[in-house]
Amino acid sequence: MTVREVEVAVVGGGIVGLCAALELAREGVDVLVLDDAARLAGTTANAGSLHVQMQSRFIRMYPDQVPGLERSLPLYVAAARRWAELERELGTSFELKASGGLMVAENAESYEFLARKCEREKRLGLTVHMLDRAELMRVAPYLGEAVVGAEFCAEEGKLNPLLANQAVRRALLAAGGALLPEARVERIERDGTAWRLEGPFGTLRAGRVLLAAGAGTGALLAPLGIQVPTVAEPLHMNVTEAAAPLIGHLVQHAERMITLKQLAAGQVVIGGGWPARLAGPRQHPTVEASSLIGNLRLASHIVPRLARLRLIRSWAGVNTTVDGQCVLGEVPGRPGLFTAVPGDAGYTLGPLVGRLAAGAVLGRRDLDFDIRPFSPGRFVGAAAPA
Ligand SMILES: Cc1cc2nc3c(=O)[nH]c(=O)nc-3n(C[C@H](O)[C@H](O)[C@H](O)COP(=O)(O)OP(=O)(O)OC[C@H]3O[C@@H](n4cnc5c(N)ncnc54)[C@H](O)[C@@H]3O)c2cc1C
């Protein structure tokens, strides 16, 4: 049996794996992306919101994660910028609009909380300011009466992930990278100075391996004694029929699970973290009726005009959570084995994390960010999750 050999194997063809592979292919590296999905173009489940400001809901729920979130903020600013650069570099539209994001509050206490968050974020370099009800009505008259004010973040925006993922995939192939769909990696083992990857596709030998497998990353690392607690979080999305231009911003709520925006073609994409479930033997992400209804009801409470639009599609996808921060860099004690799992709002981080991961794989010391705080080393020696 001949064993295929590559310089770098990337496990996972989501936005992170595709972008990392693109950077490597552009450097002339022989790179192969393996993914267990049949149509390899990265997840098409996400909503394409470019998030930058911290979510006040998370700050309240997980106060212990705030130092990590604040440490990651410059990464989000740079990530939004990287998306715009990538669109220019690839010379194709992702319908990217950096029109800013509003985090809306429904009462004075919530508004004050946002105002304190806004001050901290300003000090950390974000372009943010508060808008009271009167100011908000001038820039976002589509918001309902329940909204008393909002924090505006200029760096936020939106894009169409279906266009972006396809464009990155095409660019990767044009740069000489290769894709292997329906290739579930089941084992990774050291093989002399290289790594051996095995699965139903056969055996592959790679000089270096980048694990960009999202929620699948933890299971690949566990047999090597590294307990990265990646958790698959199934989430719900709704999209309405097309309407005339109405919502110019990315809109999210300070306390409740809602994110919405309008695509260039007029549809309004509504998400915000409503749960879906993993069903059947293949653990397929599956829509919950309660999320469909709850999400739409909340959306039309925030933007009343949405109540007039018909829902045309709902879907469920899998998000990955770890500890709110990226897991990025070489695994200590495992030369040539790297991880690239983005922190929260992982699609926003995708191209930047892909670029930083590629830099790490190439052994570059002059990365744009110090990625040491995000090292998978923080999980080496950790107990296996129960
Ligand atoms: C409904 C929904 C909406 C979202 N909306 C937004 C948003 O608006 N903005 C935002 O910033 N983020 C959003 N996210 C989060 C974002 O989608 C993810 O964080 C991001 O796509 C992660 O990209 P990734 O490349 O790291 O992982 P993924 O896209 O999960 O890709 C990992 C790939 O690895 C493959 N894989 C896993 N294990 C193996 C294995 N053993 N062998 C081979 N292949 C394997 C998987 O099939 C998958 O294709 C959303 C998520 C969901 C679910």
PDB file of N, CA, C and O in Angstrom, residues 185-240:
ATOM      1  N   VAL A 185     -10.699  11.986   9.838  1.00  0.00           N
ATOM      2  CA  VAL A 185      -9.451  11.567  10.488  1.00  0.00           C
ATOM      3  C   VAL A 185      -9.825  10.946  11.829  1.00  0.00           C
ATOM      4  O   VAL A 185     -10.500  11.575  12.647  1.00  0.00           O
ATOM      5  N   GLU A 186      -9.412   9.698  12.013  1.00  0.00           N
ATOM      6  CA  GLU A 186      -9.781   9.016  13.264  1.00  0.00           C
ATOM      7  C   GLU A 186      -8.629   8.921  14.234  1.00  0.00           C
ATOM      8  O   GLU A 186      -8.836   8.841  15.445  1.00  0.00           O
ATOM      9  N   ARG A 187      -7.387   8.899  13.709  1.00  0.00           N
ATOM     10  CA  ARG A 187      -6.213   8.774  14.591  1.00  0.00           C
ATOM     11  C   ARG A 187      -5.070   9.622  14.067  1.00  0.00           C
ATOM     12  O   ARG A 187      -4.852   9.714  12.861  1.00  0.00           O
ATOM     13  N   ILE A 188      -4.339  10.192  14.982  1.00  0.00           N
ATOM     14  CA  ILE A 188      -3.106  10.910  14.623  1.00  0.00           C
ATOM     15  C   ILE A 188      -2.011  10.369  15.524  1.00  0.00           C
ATOM     16  O   ILE A 188      -2.167  10.348  16.755  1.00  0.00           O
ATOM     17  N   GLU A 189      -0.937   9.897  14.905  1.00  0.00           N
ATOM     18  CA  GLU A 189       0.159   9.345  15.713  1.00  0.00           C
ATOM     19  C   GLU A 189       1.485   9.832  15.181  1.00  0.00           C
ATOM     20  O   GLU A 189       1.629  10.094  13.981  1.00  0.00           O
ATOM     21  N   ARG A 190       2.453   9.897  16.072  1.00  0.00           N
ATOM     22  CA  ARG A 190       3.808  10.256  15.680  1.00  0.00           C
ATOM     23  C   ARG A 190       4.374   9.124  14.819  1.00  0.00           C
ATOM     24  O   ARG A 190       4.157   7.946  15.127  1.00  0.00           O
ATOM     25  N   ASP A 191       5.103   9.478  13.777  1.00  0.00           N
ATOM     26  CA  ASP A 191       5.690   8.476  12.887  1.00  0.00           C
ATOM     27  C   ASP A 191       7.093   8.967  12.534  1.00  0.00           C
ATOM     28  O   ASP A 191       7.272   9.705  11.563  1.00  0.00           O
ATOM     29  N   GLY A 192       8.061   8.597  13.332  1.00  0.00           N
ATOM     30  CA  GLY A 192       9.416   9.119  13.145  1.00  0.00           C
ATOM     31  C   GLY A 192       9.410  10.611  13.381  1.00  0.00           C
ATOM     32  O   GLY A 192       8.935  11.087  14.415  1.00  0.00           O
ATOM     33  N   THR A 193       9.876  11.364  12.371  1.00  0.00           N
ATOM     34  CA  THR A 193       9.878  12.825  12.522  1.00  0.00           C
ATOM     35  C   THR A 193       8.595  13.455  11.973  1.00  0.00           C
ATOM     36  O   THR A 193       8.450  14.667  11.973  1.00  0.00           O
ATOM     37  N   ALA A 194       7.699  12.614  11.469  1.00  0.00           N
ATOM     38  CA  ALA A 194       6.449  13.128  10.865  1.00  0.00           C
ATOM     39  C   ALA A 194       5.238  12.668  11.693  1.00  0.00           C
ATOM     40  O   ALA A 194       5.383  12.178  12.814  1.00  0.00           O
ATOM     41  N   TRP A 195       4.043  12.861  11.115  1.00  0.00           N
ATOM     42  CA  TRP A 195       2.794  12.432  11.751  1.00  0.00           C
ATOM     43  C   TRP A 195       2.031  11.551  10.777  1.00  0.00           C
ATOM     44  O   TRP A 195       2.055  11.789   9.564  1.00  0.00           O
ATOM     45  N   ARG A 196       1.361  10.533  11.332  1.00  0.00           N
ATOM     46  CA  ARG A 196       0.552   9.642  10.503  1.00  0.00           C
ATOM     47  C   ARG A 196      -0.921   9.882  10.841  1.00  0.00           C
ATOM     48  O   ARG A 196      -1.307   9.901  12.015  1.00  0.00           O
ATOM     49  N   LEU A 197      -1.729  10.089   9.799  1.00  0.00           N
ATOM     50  CA  LEU A 197      -3.168  10.319   9.985  1.00  0.00           C
ATOM     51  C   LEU A 197      -3.911   9.139   9.383  1.00  0.00           C
ATOM     52  O   LEU A 197      -3.606   8.738   8.249  1.00  0.00           O
ATOM     53  N   GLU A 198      -4.863   8.619  10.129  1.00  0.00           N
ATOM     54  CA  GLU A 198      -5.590   7.452   9.632  1.00  0.00           C
ATOM     55  C   GLU A 198      -7.088   7.637   9.736  1.00  0.00           C
ATOM     56  O   GLU A 198      -7.575   8.320  10.651  1.00  0.00           O
ATOM     57  N   GLY A 199      -7.789   7.031   8.799  1.00  0.00           N
ATOM     58  CA  GLY A 199      -9.254   7.078   8.804  1.00  0.00           C
ATOM     59  C   GLY A 199      -9.747   6.234   7.651  1.00  0.00           C
ATOM     60  O   GLY A 199      -8.946   5.570   6.972  1.00  0.00           O
ATOM     61  N   PRO A 200     -11.056   6.256   7.377  1.00  0.00           N
ATOM     62  CA  PRO A 200     -11.597   5.462   6.269  1.00  0.00           C
ATOM     63  C   PRO A 200     -10.958   5.813   4.922  1.00  0.00           C
ATOM     64  O   PRO A 200     -11.021   5.021   3.980  1.00  0.00           O
ATOM     65  N   PHE A 201     -10.344   6.979   4.822  1.00  0.00           N
ATOM     66  CA  PHE A 201      -9.676   7.387   3.568  1.00  0.00           C
ATOM     67  C   PHE A 201      -8.344   6.670   3.392  1.00  0.00           C
ATOM     68  O   PHE A 201      -7.723   6.719   2.335  1.00  0.00           O
ATOM     69  N   GLY A 202      -7.831   5.990   4.416  1.00  0.00           N
ATOM     70  CA  GLY A 202      -6.536   5.323   4.348  1.00  0.00           C
ATOM     71  C   GLY A 202      -5.547   5.951   5.307  1.00  0.00           C
ATOM     72  O   GLY A 202      -5.918   6.408   6.399  1.00  0.00           O
ATOM     73  N   THR A 203      -4.289   6.007   4.867  1.00  0.00           N
ATOM     74  CA  THR A 203      -3.235   6.551   5.723  1.00  0.00           C
ATOM     75  C   THR A 203      -2.533   7.678   4.990  1.00  0.00           C
ATOM     76  O   THR A 203      -2.307   7.609   3.781  1.00  0.00           O
ATOM     77  N   LEU A 204      -2.184   8.690   5.746  1.00  0.00           N
ATOM     78  CA  LEU A 204      -1.505   9.857   5.179  1.00  0.00           C
ATOM     79  C   LEU A 204      -0.346  10.195   6.105  1.00  0.00           C
ATOM     80  O   LEU A 204      -0.483  10.134   7.326  1.00  0.00           O
ATOM     81  N   ARG A 205       0.790  10.552   5.510  1.00  0.00           N
ATOM     82  CA  ARG A 205       1.940  10.964   6.311  1.00  0.00           C
ATOM     83  C   ARG A 205       2.179  12.448   6.047  1.00  0.00           C
ATOM     84  O   ARG A 205       2.225  12.875   4.892  1.00  0.00           O
ATOM     85  N   ALA A 206       2.295  13.205   7.127  1.00  0.00           N
ATOM     86  CA  ALA A 206       2.475  14.661   6.974  1.00  0.00           C
ATOM     87  C   ALA A 206       3.612  15.130   7.874  1.00  0.00           C
ATOM     88  O   ALA A 206       3.726  14.690   9.021  1.00  0.00           O
ATOM     89  N   GLY A 207       4.428  16.024   7.336  1.00  0.00           N
ATOM     90  CA  GLY A 207       5.529  16.578   8.139  1.00  0.00           C
ATOM     91  C   GLY A 207       4.984  17.371   9.318  1.00  0.00           C
ATOM     92  O   GLY A 207       5.481  17.278  10.437  1.00  0.00           O
ATOM     93  N   ARG A 208       3.937  18.157   9.048  1.00  0.00           N
ATOM     94  CA  ARG A 208       3.285  18.931  10.106  1.00  0.00           C
ATOM     95  C   ARG A 208       1.771  18.800   9.952  1.00  0.00           C
ATOM     96  O   ARG A 208       1.277  18.628   8.841  1.00  0.00           O
ATOM     97  N   VAL A 209       1.083  18.907  11.072  1.00  0.00           N
ATOM     98  CA  VAL A 209      -0.381  18.775  11.054  1.00  0.00           C
ATOM     99  C   VAL A 209      -0.984  19.969  11.771  1.00  0.00           C
ATOM    100  O   VAL A 209      -0.532  20.342  12.867  1.00  0.00           O
ATOM    101  N   LEU A 210      -1.991  20.558  11.146  1.00  0.00           N
ATOM    102  CA  LEU A 210      -2.742  21.638  11.798  1.00  0.00           C
ATOM    103  C   LEU A 210      -4.152  21.132  12.070  1.00  0.00           C
ATOM    104  O   LEU A 210      -4.882  20.784  11.141  1.00  0.00           O
ATOM    105  N   LEU A 211      -4.529  21.100  13.333  1.00  0.00           N
ATOM    106  CA  LEU A 211      -5.884  20.671  13.694  1.00  0.00           C
ATOM    107  C   LEU A 211      -6.784  21.898  13.751  1.00  0.00           C
ATOM    108  O   LEU A 211      -6.688  22.715  14.669  1.00  0.00           O
ATOM    109  N   ALA A 212      -7.640  22.025  12.733  1.00  0.00           N
ATOM    110  CA  ALA A 212      -8.613  23.126  12.672  1.00  0.00           C
ATOM    111  C   ALA A 212      -9.992  22.486  12.568  1.00  0.00           C
ATOM    112  O   ALA A 212     -10.823  22.892  11.765  1.00  0.00           O
ATOM    113  N   ALA A 213     -10.195  21.479  13.413  1.00  0.00           N
ATOM    114  CA  ALA A 213     -11.382  20.626  13.285  1.00  0.00           C
ATOM    115  C   ALA A 213     -12.514  21.067  14.191  1.00  0.00           C
ATOM    116  O   ALA A 213     -13.427  20.281  14.465  1.00  0.00           O
ATOM    117  N   GLY A 214     -12.503  22.306  14.643  1.00  0.00           N
ATOM    118  CA  GLY A 214     -13.597  22.814  15.474  1.00  0.00           C
ATOM    119  C   GLY A 214     -13.861  21.888  16.634  1.00  0.00           C
ATOM    120  O   GLY A 214     -12.937  21.490  17.362  1.00  0.00           O
ATOM    121  N   ALA A 215     -15.145  21.488  16.775  1.00  0.00           N
ATOM    122  CA  ALA A 215     -15.542  20.653  17.913  1.00  0.00           C
ATOM    123  C   ALA A 215     -14.890  19.266  17.869  1.00  0.00           C
ATOM    124  O   ALA A 215     -14.845  18.574  18.887  1.00  0.00           O
ATOM    125  N   GLY A 216     -14.370  18.859  16.701  1.00  0.00           N
ATOM    126  CA  GLY A 216     -13.709  17.546  16.590  1.00  0.00           C
ATOM    127  C   GLY A 216     -12.269  17.564  17.085  1.00  0.00           C
ATOM    128  O   GLY A 216     -11.620  16.512  17.168  1.00  0.00           O
ATOM    129  N   THR A 217     -11.744  18.728  17.415  1.00  0.00           N
ATOM    130  CA  THR A 217     -10.324  18.850  17.767  1.00  0.00           C
ATOM    131  C   THR A 217      -9.993  18.108  19.065  1.00  0.00           C
ATOM    132  O   THR A 217      -8.970  17.410  19.153  1.00  0.00           O
ATOM    133  N   GLY A 218     -10.869  18.260  20.068  1.00  0.00           N
ATOM    134  CA  GLY A 218     -10.608  17.637  21.371  1.00  0.00           C
ATOM    135  C   GLY A 218     -10.433  16.133  21.260  1.00  0.00           C
ATOM    136  O   GLY A 218      -9.509  15.553  21.840  1.00  0.00           O
ATOM    137  N   ALA A 219     -11.328  15.489  20.465  1.00  0.00           N
ATOM    138  CA  ALA A 219     -11.291  14.025  20.350  1.00  0.00           C
ATOM    139  C   ALA A 219     -10.004  13.557  19.660  1.00  0.00           C
ATOM    140  O   ALA A 219      -9.498  12.473  19.940  1.00  0.00           O
ATOM    141  N   LEU A 220      -9.454  14.364  18.760  1.00  0.00           N
ATOM    142  CA  LEU A 220      -8.221  13.972  18.073  1.00  0.00           C
ATOM    143  C   LEU A 220      -7.007  14.104  18.990  1.00  0.00           C
ATOM    144  O   LEU A 220      -6.036  13.363  18.869  1.00  0.00           O
ATOM    145  N   LEU A 221      -7.085  15.062  19.926  1.00  0.00           N
ATOM    146  CA  LEU A 221      -5.941  15.303  20.816  1.00  0.00           C
ATOM    147  C   LEU A 221      -5.954  14.406  22.056  1.00  0.00           C
ATOM    148  O   LEU A 221      -4.901  14.116  22.622  1.00  0.00           O
ATOM    149  N   ALA A 222      -7.160  13.973  22.466  1.00  0.00           N
ATOM    150  CA  ALA A 222      -7.267  13.232  23.733  1.00  0.00           C
ATOM    151  C   ALA A 222      -6.362  12.001  23.791  1.00  0.00           C
ATOM    152  O   ALA A 222      -5.669  11.806  24.803  1.00  0.00           O
ATOM    153  N   PRO A 223      -6.293  11.175  22.703  1.00  0.00           N
ATOM    154  CA  PRO A 223      -5.415  10.000  22.800  1.00  0.00           C
ATOM    155  C   PRO A 223      -3.934  10.373  22.958  1.00  0.00           C
ATOM    156  O   PRO A 223      -3.127   9.540  23.362  1.00  0.00           O
ATOM    157  N   LEU A 224      -3.587  11.628  22.647  1.00  0.00           N
ATOM    158  CA  LEU A 224      -2.194  12.066  22.810  1.00  0.00           C
ATOM    159  C   LEU A 224      -1.978  12.650  24.209  1.00  0.00           C
ATOM    160  O   LEU A 224      -0.917  13.201  24.503  1.00  0.00           O
ATOM    161  N   GLY A 225      -3.016  12.565  25.046  1.00  0.00           N
ATOM    162  CA  GLY A 225      -2.879  13.041  26.433  1.00  0.00           C
ATOM    163  C   GLY A 225      -3.127  14.523  26.598  1.00  0.00           C
ATOM    164  O   GLY A 225      -2.755  15.102  27.617  1.00  0.00           O
ATOM    165  N   ILE A 226      -3.741  15.158  25.584  1.00  0.00           N
ATOM    166  CA  ILE A 226      -4.000  16.608  25.667  1.00  0.00           C
ATOM    167  C   ILE A 226      -5.505  16.813  25.691  1.00  0.00           C
ATOM    168  O   ILE A 226      -6.203  16.419  24.745  1.00  0.00           O
ATOM    169  N   GLN A 227      -5.997  17.406  26.768  1.00  0.00           N
ATOM    170  CA  GLN A 227      -7.454  17.474  26.975  1.00  0.00           C
ATOM    171  C   GLN A 227      -7.980  18.866  26.638  1.00  0.00           C
ATOM    172  O   GLN A 227      -8.189  19.685  27.523  1.00  0.00           O
ATOM    173  N   VAL A 228      -8.130  19.161  25.346  1.00  0.00           N
ATOM    174  CA  VAL A 228      -8.720  20.444  24.957  1.00  0.00           C
ATOM    175  C   VAL A 228     -10.243  20.255  24.953  1.00  0.00           C
ATOM    176  O   VAL A 228     -10.773  19.480  24.143  1.00  0.00           O
ATOM    177  N   PRO A 229     -10.957  20.938  25.875  1.00  0.00           N
ATOM    178  CA  PRO A 229     -12.388  20.633  26.037  1.00  0.00           C
ATOM    179  C   PRO A 229     -13.281  21.302  24.990  1.00  0.00           C
ATOM    180  O   PRO A 229     -14.122  22.142  25.306  1.00  0.00           O
ATOM    181  N   THR A 230     -13.103  20.929  23.711  1.00  0.00           N
ATOM    182  CA  THR A 230     -13.979  21.472  22.665  1.00  0.00           C
ATOM    183  C   THR A 230     -15.372  20.867  22.824  1.00  0.00           C
ATOM    184  O   THR A 230     -15.507  19.652  22.956  1.00  0.00           O
ATOM    185  N   VAL A 231     -16.388  21.713  22.821  1.00  0.00           N
ATOM    186  CA  VAL A 231     -17.772  21.241  22.986  1.00  0.00           C
ATOM    187  C   VAL A 231     -18.575  21.671  21.766  1.00  0.00           C
ATOM    188  O   VAL A 231     -18.481  22.823  21.318  1.00  0.00           O
ATOM    189  N   ALA A 232     -19.342  20.728  21.213  1.00  0.00           N
ATOM    190  CA  ALA A 232     -20.224  21.044  20.078  1.00  0.00           C
ATOM    191  C   ALA A 232     -21.500  21.675  20.612  1.00  0.00           C
ATOM    192  O   ALA A 232     -22.200  21.067  21.422  1.00  0.00           O
ATOM    193  N   GLU A 233     -21.780  22.892  20.160  1.00  0.00           N
ATOM    194  CA  GLU A 233     -22.953  23.624  20.647  1.00  0.00           C
ATOM    195  C   GLU A 233     -23.899  23.847  19.462  1.00  0.00           C
ATOM    196  O   GLU A 233     -23.664  24.734  18.629  1.00  0.00           O
ATOM    197  N   PRO A 234     -24.972  23.036  19.343  1.00  0.00           N
ATOM    198  CA  PRO A 234     -25.876  23.221  18.213  1.00  0.00           C
ATOM    199  C   PRO A 234     -26.739  24.472  18.385  1.00  0.00           C
ATOM    200  O   PRO A 234     -27.354  24.663  19.431  1.00  0.00           O
ATOM    201  N   LEU A 235     -26.774  25.312  17.344  1.00  0.00           N
ATOM    202  CA  LEU A 235     -27.475  26.601  17.428  1.00  0.00           C
ATOM    203  C   LEU A 235     -28.455  26.773  16.277  1.00  0.00           C
ATOM    204  O   LEU A 235     -28.264  26.225  15.192  1.00  0.00           O
ATOM    205  N   HIS A 236     -29.470  27.591  16.532  1.00  0.00           N
ATOM    206  CA  HIS A 236     -30.569  27.808  15.575  1.00  0.00           C
ATOM    207  C   HIS A 236     -30.384  29.117  14.797  1.00  0.00           C
ATOM    208  O   HIS A 236     -29.906  30.102  15.348  1.00  0.00           O
ATOM    209  N   MET A 237     -30.829  29.119  13.522  1.00  0.00           N
ATOM    210  CA  MET A 237     -30.850  30.349  12.705  1.00  0.00           C
ATOM    211  C   MET A 237     -32.172  30.435  11.964  1.00  0.00           C
ATOM    212  O   MET A 237     -32.718  29.417  11.529  1.00  0.00           O
ATOM    213  N   ASN A 238     -32.664  31.658  11.775  1.00  0.00           N
ATOM    214  CA  ASN A 238     -33.840  31.914  10.930  1.00  0.00           C
ATOM    215  C   ASN A 238     -33.466  32.932   9.855  1.00  0.00           C
ATOM    216  O   ASN A 238     -32.633  33.817  10.117  1.00  0.00           O
ATOM    217  N   VAL A 239     -34.091  32.831   8.701  1.00  0.00           N
ATOM    218  CA  VAL A 239     -33.900  33.879   7.686  1.00  0.00           C
ATOM    219  C   VAL A 239     -35.260  34.197   7.060  1.00  0.00           C
ATOM    220  O   VAL A 239     -36.054  33.306   6.779  1.00  0.00           O
ATOM    221  N   THR A 240     -35.523  35.490   6.897  1.00  0.00           N
ATOM    222  CA  THR A 240     -36.817  35.925   6.358  1.00  0.00           C
ATOM    223  C   THR A 240     -36.750  36.085   4.842  1.00  0.00           C
ATOM    224  O   THR A 240     -35.675  36.092   4.251  1.00  0.00           O
TER     225      THR A 240
END
